[in-house]
Amino acid sequence: MSHERQFASLLRRIGRRGQQPQHPILLAVSAFATLAAAVGAFAQQPAGASLQGTVTVTSAEGRVLQAQGISIRLAGTQTPPSVFKVETSESGFYRIENIPPGNYTLTASAPLFQTETIKVTILPSQVTVRNIRLGFSVVRQRVEVHASAPLTGAQNVAPPARLTAKQVVNAPLAEQKTQETLPLIAGVIRTPNGRTYIGGLAESMGMFTIDNAEAVDPVTGAFIIDLPVDAINTLEVNETPLFAEEGGFVGGLTSVSTKAPGSDWKFKFSDIFPHILAENGQLVGAKSFEPRAYLTGPLVKGKLNFSEAVTYEDNRENVRGLAWPNNITTTTGLNSYTTFQALLSERHILTGHFQIFPERQANANIDALIPKPASENYGQRGFSTMLSDRLTLASGTSFVTMFHLLGVHNYVHGQGQSDMLVTPVGYSGSYFNDWSRLSDQQEGGETIELPEKRWHGRHRLILGANAGRRAYTGTDISRPIQILGENNSLLERIDFTGGSTLRASATEVSGFVSDQWTLNTRLAVNLGFRATTQAIGRDFAPAPRLGIVFTPDKQGKTIFRASAGIFYDRFPLLAADFASNPERVITDLVPGNLPVGSPVSYPNRCAEAAAGGIRLLSSCSEFSTTPYSTIWRAELEQQITRRIRARAGYLKSTTYNIFVTSPATLPTLGTAMLLQNTGSARYHALEFAVVYQPNARDRITATYVHSQSLGDLNTLSELFGAFWQPVIHPNEFANLPSDVPDRFTMLSSLAVPFKLTFIPAFDIHSGFPYSIVDQFQRYVGTPDQARFPTYFTFDFSLYRDFHAPIFKGRKVRVGFFSINTTDRRNPTAVYNNQVSPYAGDFAGPQKRVDGFIFDIR
């Protein structure tokens, strides 16, 4: 394997918020100034000088690259010594200010690099410059890096959208959660009901991985497993994940690489103060308490390192449009991510991860049209443990072995046992469905990375295989639903009969090979092939991949990229045992609650596409297909000036064999609730992005996306997600819930006067689609043609870091943040029933949230 490739990977490897809703900006600024002055009083020292420089590193091939995340330590020789600690920026730059004159020892270090120590004399009121170069000691593991590697490398044929650890932690968010950062990326859409869509498809058809291990619900594929943000090294979203190593999804790939445990002890505390909840202008209690902690260091120096990232959450989210105190969603949870890393030898590293993620949400799905009594509670308990072994031979061949175990117990239940009422103005009664699932997943894999070979250029071959098994058992209980029309007249009743213990399992084995072929400094090609066999689904699923990157000039100012591939999803376990769910019995009624004819039963049946129509299956585990997609992308990247780089790209994705559910009348069996694999979806997007980086600290990224998302509406994830839909319409092909034709986003990080850091974020996009229904809850016209108002939000965070002696040389971050600063309404619900007295009115506007930042790091 190329040491330079491993090295280029290594460099990337190498708080907050008390919330006070509806605070005026002037009050926040005043409070911030007071707190900053208080902390600054501790930090006042005699005016000193500064030290700055750039750190570069030398790869095994002799290339010099700038590096991010190198630890810089400046220690004085006086007693007690003055100690300053910083890390290099993305360009390798570091700066230490307010240094008292004297003699110091400057140390630059990072795991797997040679430590460099030099003597420095700091003179009064002067800027001292010391550039440092580190040597590369040994390749220990494959990690993600940020370096100025050749732009035409084969690994760059389809670069993902990436957020660094610094961007994730510092982003202006009301809740510091990994999943909450995803909508900062232009290709990720979060709808008003909280569902996430990537590349036009629901998250359940995509994939979320942590250090290459699948971290989704084994049953539904939903992104239910979060990660403490302090453990993140990089977060990437790739709508066209080209590499053959990746599989098991048809939507986008969201991947997180975690920080390697450090060789020196460090700790950080964030969000250590509770936040206050206000209603109707009065304080009513604690809104949230979400402390975070991160600890890392050596258990055995040079042999065994350790890290722990933990987040506790006790959060109360108030929903506009409902009266206090019945407008609160309460979330309580703990997320702990523990890592052990054993350095067995210079070429052998063993890494173990263990995570627990219990969580409870009371009134989880309330909104302006779903009051507390009609809502559901959600809960989960789970663990994940992974062992990864990487061995690099003297020849450069690397073997990566991974085993992963995941266990989840999650459940949903309503607030009572009464019938659910679906009315023109929303829901009432008790939510109709309770379920409980106990699921587990085992996966393992072996990846072999061969040394670089030369033949008409340079070839980097990667091959391997992985296998996985998912299984679950569960129960499902559904209670009657009453459809009420105008004047609360009873129009229809839905009862449920039958149902049994739910049980399903699925096993699949995959093999892959890829050749990252760099022909010269201007042209590179990535050739890949992946094949999968599934116990339920496809016996043989071939998935070729191709990517090309070309630059016509030596400086890489202009770059052309193109990629295409076929992707296969995992078989959804909800489909494998669909027939065991309770079946619906529908009775139409007239005034006086008198039935119109006999009740109509809809037994659950499965069918798959066949020549000339569909073929009924005796068991839902007999499906011989699984969803797959064809994706291609082309883009042009151009360096306009030394500080400005622009990119334009086009993406098209078509997905087939999606599982959809619809009431149907069959020639031989009569009525049935039919699950079949005949659904499809189409997504295309035209994207323009500009990055302006005037210096090492400041960066502005602006992105515009014009897109269209069409598909079948009655997918399993839409109807049978966490909260089942009470009314199942006949399936339609129309705009998907994620269809947002135009979207503009901007995320920046700016150094402003008084040594402050300002991080603004803009998001403006077309309104989300919704359907109009009649009093029977049937579609009126084509579904999802009406739209919410245009969405707009401006969020920001503003903070300053201090060196406060009271915390023994550690940095203290003080600041404030604001979400939806302009207090734009951005409604989350709509009265979509044409007989409602509020028909067409929007409700549940997004609220503004302000809060303080206080971290010790």
PDB file of N, CA, C and O in Angstrom, residues 159-161 186 239 559 561 633-640 644-650 686-691 699 701-705:
ATOM      1  N   PRO A 159     -15.452  13.429  -4.191  1.00  0.00           N
ATOM      2  CA  PRO A 159     -15.282  13.868  -2.806  1.00  0.00           C
ATOM      3  C   PRO A 159     -16.609  14.174  -2.142  1.00  0.00           C
ATOM      4  O   PRO A 159     -17.517  14.732  -2.761  1.00  0.00           O
ATOM      5  N   PRO A 160     -16.767  13.804  -0.872  1.00  0.00           N
ATOM      6  CA  PRO A 160     -18.024  14.045  -0.172  1.00  0.00           C
ATOM      7  C   PRO A 160     -18.082  15.463   0.382  1.00  0.00           C
ATOM      8  O   PRO A 160     -17.071  16.181   0.426  1.00  0.00           O
ATOM      9  N   ALA A 161     -19.270  15.867   0.819  1.00  0.00           N
ATOM     10  CA  ALA A 161     -19.399  17.076   1.631  1.00  0.00           C
ATOM     11  C   ALA A 161     -18.896  16.739   3.026  1.00  0.00           C
ATOM     12  O   ALA A 161     -19.269  15.720   3.601  1.00  0.00           O
ATOM     13  N   ALA A 186     -25.939  21.031   2.144  1.00  0.00           N
ATOM     14  CA  ALA A 186     -27.019  21.413   1.229  1.00  0.00           C
ATOM     15  C   ALA A 186     -27.792  20.215   0.691  1.00  0.00           C
ATOM     16  O   ALA A 186     -28.971  20.332   0.376  1.00  0.00           O
ATOM     17  N   GLU A 239     -23.437  11.803  -1.586  1.00  0.00           N
ATOM     18  CA  GLU A 239     -24.597  11.373  -2.363  1.00  0.00           C
ATOM     19  C   GLU A 239     -24.216  10.384  -3.455  1.00  0.00           C
ATOM     20  O   GLU A 239     -25.071   9.675  -3.976  1.00  0.00           O
ATOM     21  N   ILE A 559     -10.636  21.340 -12.521  1.00  0.00           N
ATOM     22  CA  ILE A 559     -10.754  19.896 -12.283  1.00  0.00           C
ATOM     23  C   ILE A 559     -12.105  19.421 -12.803  1.00  0.00           C
ATOM     24  O   ILE A 559     -13.152  19.992 -12.469  1.00  0.00           O
ATOM     25  N   ARG A 561     -14.666  16.110 -12.890  1.00  0.00           N
ATOM     26  CA  ARG A 561     -14.930  14.833 -12.230  1.00  0.00           C
ATOM     27  C   ARG A 561     -16.202  14.225 -12.811  1.00  0.00           C
ATOM     28  O   ARG A 561     -17.153  14.934 -13.134  1.00  0.00           O
ATOM     29  N   ARG A 633     -22.881  11.220 -11.738  1.00  0.00           N
ATOM     30  CA  ARG A 633     -22.608  12.606 -11.357  1.00  0.00           C
ATOM     31  C   ARG A 633     -21.463  13.151 -12.190  1.00  0.00           C
ATOM     32  O   ARG A 633     -20.503  12.431 -12.494  1.00  0.00           O
ATOM     33  N   ALA A 634     -21.542  14.439 -12.552  1.00  0.00           N
ATOM     34  CA  ALA A 634     -20.464  15.133 -13.255  1.00  0.00           C
ATOM     35  C   ALA A 634     -20.317  16.509 -12.634  1.00  0.00           C
ATOM     36  O   ALA A 634     -21.314  17.150 -12.276  1.00  0.00           O
ATOM     37  N   GLU A 635     -19.072  16.959 -12.485  1.00  0.00           N
ATOM     38  CA  GLU A 635     -18.866  18.276 -11.908  1.00  0.00           C
ATOM     39  C   GLU A 635     -17.587  18.911 -12.413  1.00  0.00           C
ATOM     40  O   GLU A 635     -16.650  18.224 -12.875  1.00  0.00           O
ATOM     41  N   LEU A 636     -17.564  20.226 -12.337  1.00  0.00           N
ATOM     42  CA  LEU A 636     -16.411  21.034 -12.716  1.00  0.00           C
ATOM     43  C   LEU A 636     -16.037  21.898 -11.528  1.00  0.00           C
ATOM     44  O   LEU A 636     -16.885  22.598 -10.964  1.00  0.00           O
ATOM     45  N   GLU A 637     -14.764  21.862 -11.162  1.00  0.00           N
ATOM     46  CA  GLU A 637     -14.260  22.699 -10.077  1.00  0.00           C
ATOM     47  C   GLU A 637     -13.209  23.642 -10.642  1.00  0.00           C
ATOM     48  O   GLU A 637     -12.335  23.227 -11.410  1.00  0.00           O
ATOM     49  N   GLN A 638     -13.301  24.910 -10.262  1.00  0.00           N
ATOM     50  CA  GLN A 638     -12.428  25.924 -10.837  1.00  0.00           C
ATOM     51  C   GLN A 638     -11.902  26.851  -9.745  1.00  0.00           C
ATOM     52  O   GLN A 638     -12.679  27.384  -8.944  1.00  0.00           O
ATOM     53  N   GLN A 639     -10.587  27.013  -9.712  1.00  0.00           N
ATOM     54  CA  GLN A 639      -9.993  28.010  -8.834  1.00  0.00           C
ATOM     55  C   GLN A 639     -10.044  29.350  -9.557  1.00  0.00           C
ATOM     56  O   GLN A 639      -9.401  29.548 -10.588  1.00  0.00           O
ATOM     57  N   ILE A 640     -10.840  30.287  -9.014  1.00  0.00           N
ATOM     58  CA  ILE A 640     -11.033  31.573  -9.669  1.00  0.00           C
ATOM     59  C   ILE A 640      -9.920  32.540  -9.303  1.00  0.00           C
ATOM     60  O   ILE A 640      -9.335  33.204 -10.172  1.00  0.00           O
ATOM     61  N   ILE A 644     -10.483  32.082  -3.871  1.00  0.00           N
ATOM     62  CA  ILE A 644     -11.844  31.678  -4.228  1.00  0.00           C
ATOM     63  C   ILE A 644     -11.799  30.454  -5.133  1.00  0.00           C
ATOM     64  O   ILE A 644     -11.067  30.428  -6.128  1.00  0.00           O
ATOM     65  N   ARG A 645     -12.588  29.459  -4.765  1.00  0.00           N
ATOM     66  CA  ARG A 645     -12.726  28.259  -5.568  1.00  0.00           C
ATOM     67  C   ARG A 645     -14.218  27.975  -5.743  1.00  0.00           C
ATOM     68  O   ARG A 645     -14.997  28.072  -4.794  1.00  0.00           O
ATOM     69  N   ALA A 646     -14.637  27.613  -6.959  1.00  0.00           N
ATOM     70  CA  ALA A 646     -16.048  27.373  -7.258  1.00  0.00           C
ATOM     71  C   ALA A 646     -16.225  25.984  -7.830  1.00  0.00           C
ATOM     72  O   ALA A 646     -15.301  25.401  -8.405  1.00  0.00           O
ATOM     73  N   ARG A 647     -17.456  25.449  -7.676  1.00  0.00           N
ATOM     74  CA  ARG A 647     -17.752  24.114  -8.172  1.00  0.00           C
ATOM     75  C   ARG A 647     -19.182  24.090  -8.709  1.00  0.00           C
ATOM     76  O   ARG A 647     -20.088  24.672  -8.120  1.00  0.00           O
ATOM     77  N   ALA A 648     -19.374  23.428  -9.840  1.00  0.00           N
ATOM     78  CA  ALA A 648     -20.705  23.216 -10.409  1.00  0.00           C
ATOM     79  C   ALA A 648     -20.837  21.741 -10.734  1.00  0.00           C
ATOM     80  O   ALA A 648     -19.930  21.136 -11.319  1.00  0.00           O
ATOM     81  N   GLY A 649     -21.971  21.142 -10.365  1.00  0.00           N
ATOM     82  CA  GLY A 649     -22.140  19.709 -10.586  1.00  0.00           C
ATOM     83  C   GLY A 649     -23.582  19.337 -10.833  1.00  0.00           C
ATOM     84  O   GLY A 649     -24.512  20.069 -10.467  1.00  0.00           O
ATOM     85  N   TYR A 650     -23.763  18.186 -11.464  1.00  0.00           N
ATOM     86  CA  TYR A 650     -25.104  17.657 -11.739  1.00  0.00           C
ATOM     87  C   TYR A 650     -25.151  16.211 -11.285  1.00  0.00           C
ATOM     88  O   TYR A 650     -24.230  15.418 -11.567  1.00  0.00           O
ATOM     89  N   LEU A 686     -28.890  20.069  -9.537  1.00  0.00           N
ATOM     90  CA  LEU A 686     -27.855  20.917 -10.120  1.00  0.00           C
ATOM     91  C   LEU A 686     -27.323  21.788  -8.991  1.00  0.00           C
ATOM     92  O   LEU A 686     -28.083  22.530  -8.358  1.00  0.00           O
ATOM     93  N   GLU A 687     -26.029  21.682  -8.720  1.00  0.00           N
ATOM     94  CA  GLU A 687     -25.445  22.334  -7.547  1.00  0.00           C
ATOM     95  C   GLU A 687     -24.328  23.286  -7.951  1.00  0.00           C
ATOM     96  O   GLU A 687     -23.490  22.961  -8.794  1.00  0.00           O
ATOM     97  N   PHE A 688     -24.321  24.464  -7.307  1.00  0.00           N
ATOM     98  CA  PHE A 688     -23.244  25.435  -7.465  1.00  0.00           C
ATOM     99  C   PHE A 688     -22.728  25.792  -6.071  1.00  0.00           C
ATOM    100  O   PHE A 688     -23.526  26.071  -5.168  1.00  0.00           O
ATOM    101  N   ALA A 689     -21.426  25.774  -5.912  1.00  0.00           N
ATOM    102  CA  ALA A 689     -20.832  26.087  -4.615  1.00  0.00           C
ATOM    103  C   ALA A 689     -19.612  26.979  -4.806  1.00  0.00           C
ATOM    104  O   ALA A 689     -18.869  26.834  -5.781  1.00  0.00           O
ATOM    105  N   VAL A 690     -19.413  27.903  -3.872  1.00  0.00           N
ATOM    106  CA  VAL A 690     -18.266  28.803  -3.879  1.00  0.00           C
ATOM    107  C   VAL A 690     -17.658  28.793  -2.481  1.00  0.00           C
ATOM    108  O   VAL A 690     -18.380  28.908  -1.480  1.00  0.00           O
ATOM    109  N   VAL A 691     -16.337  28.646  -2.419  1.00  0.00           N
ATOM    110  CA  VAL A 691     -15.610  28.704  -1.158  1.00  0.00           C
ATOM    111  C   VAL A 691     -14.641  29.880  -1.217  1.00  0.00           C
ATOM    112  O   VAL A 691     -13.824  29.975  -2.149  1.00  0.00           O
ATOM    113  N   ARG A 699     -13.333  31.497   6.604  1.00  0.00           N
ATOM    114  CA  ARG A 699     -13.809  30.648   5.515  1.00  0.00           C
ATOM    115  C   ARG A 699     -15.305  30.870   5.329  1.00  0.00           C
ATOM    116  O   ARG A 699     -16.075  30.857   6.297  1.00  0.00           O
ATOM    117  N   THR A 701     -18.486  29.434   2.884  1.00  0.00           N
ATOM    118  CA  THR A 701     -18.950  28.455   1.902  1.00  0.00           C
ATOM    119  C   THR A 701     -20.409  28.718   1.591  1.00  0.00           C
ATOM    120  O   THR A 701     -21.258  28.716   2.491  1.00  0.00           O
ATOM    121  N   ALA A 702     -20.711  28.972   0.324  1.00  0.00           N
ATOM    122  CA  ALA A 702     -22.078  29.223  -0.120  1.00  0.00           C
ATOM    123  C   ALA A 702     -22.451  28.182  -1.169  1.00  0.00           C
ATOM    124  O   ALA A 702     -21.660  27.896  -2.068  1.00  0.00           O
ATOM    125  N   THR A 703     -23.662  27.625  -1.071  1.00  0.00           N
ATOM    126  CA  THR A 703     -24.104  26.559  -1.976  1.00  0.00           C
ATOM    127  C   THR A 703     -25.541  26.819  -2.419  1.00  0.00           C
ATOM    128  O   THR A 703     -26.405  27.150  -1.594  1.00  0.00           O
ATOM    129  N   TYR A 704     -25.789  26.653  -3.701  1.00  0.00           N
ATOM    130  CA  TYR A 704     -27.149  26.710  -4.242  1.00  0.00           C
ATOM    131  C   TYR A 704     -27.437  25.374  -4.926  1.00  0.00           C
ATOM    132  O   TYR A 704     -26.614  24.867  -5.698  1.00  0.00           O
ATOM    133  N   VAL A 705     -28.619  24.802  -4.644  1.00  0.00           N
ATOM    134  CA  VAL A 705     -29.029  23.531  -5.229  1.00  0.00           C
ATOM    135  C   VAL A 705     -30.412  23.697  -5.843  1.00  0.00           C
ATOM    136  O   VAL A 705     -31.355  24.153  -5.178  1.00  0.00           O
TER     137      VAL A 705
END
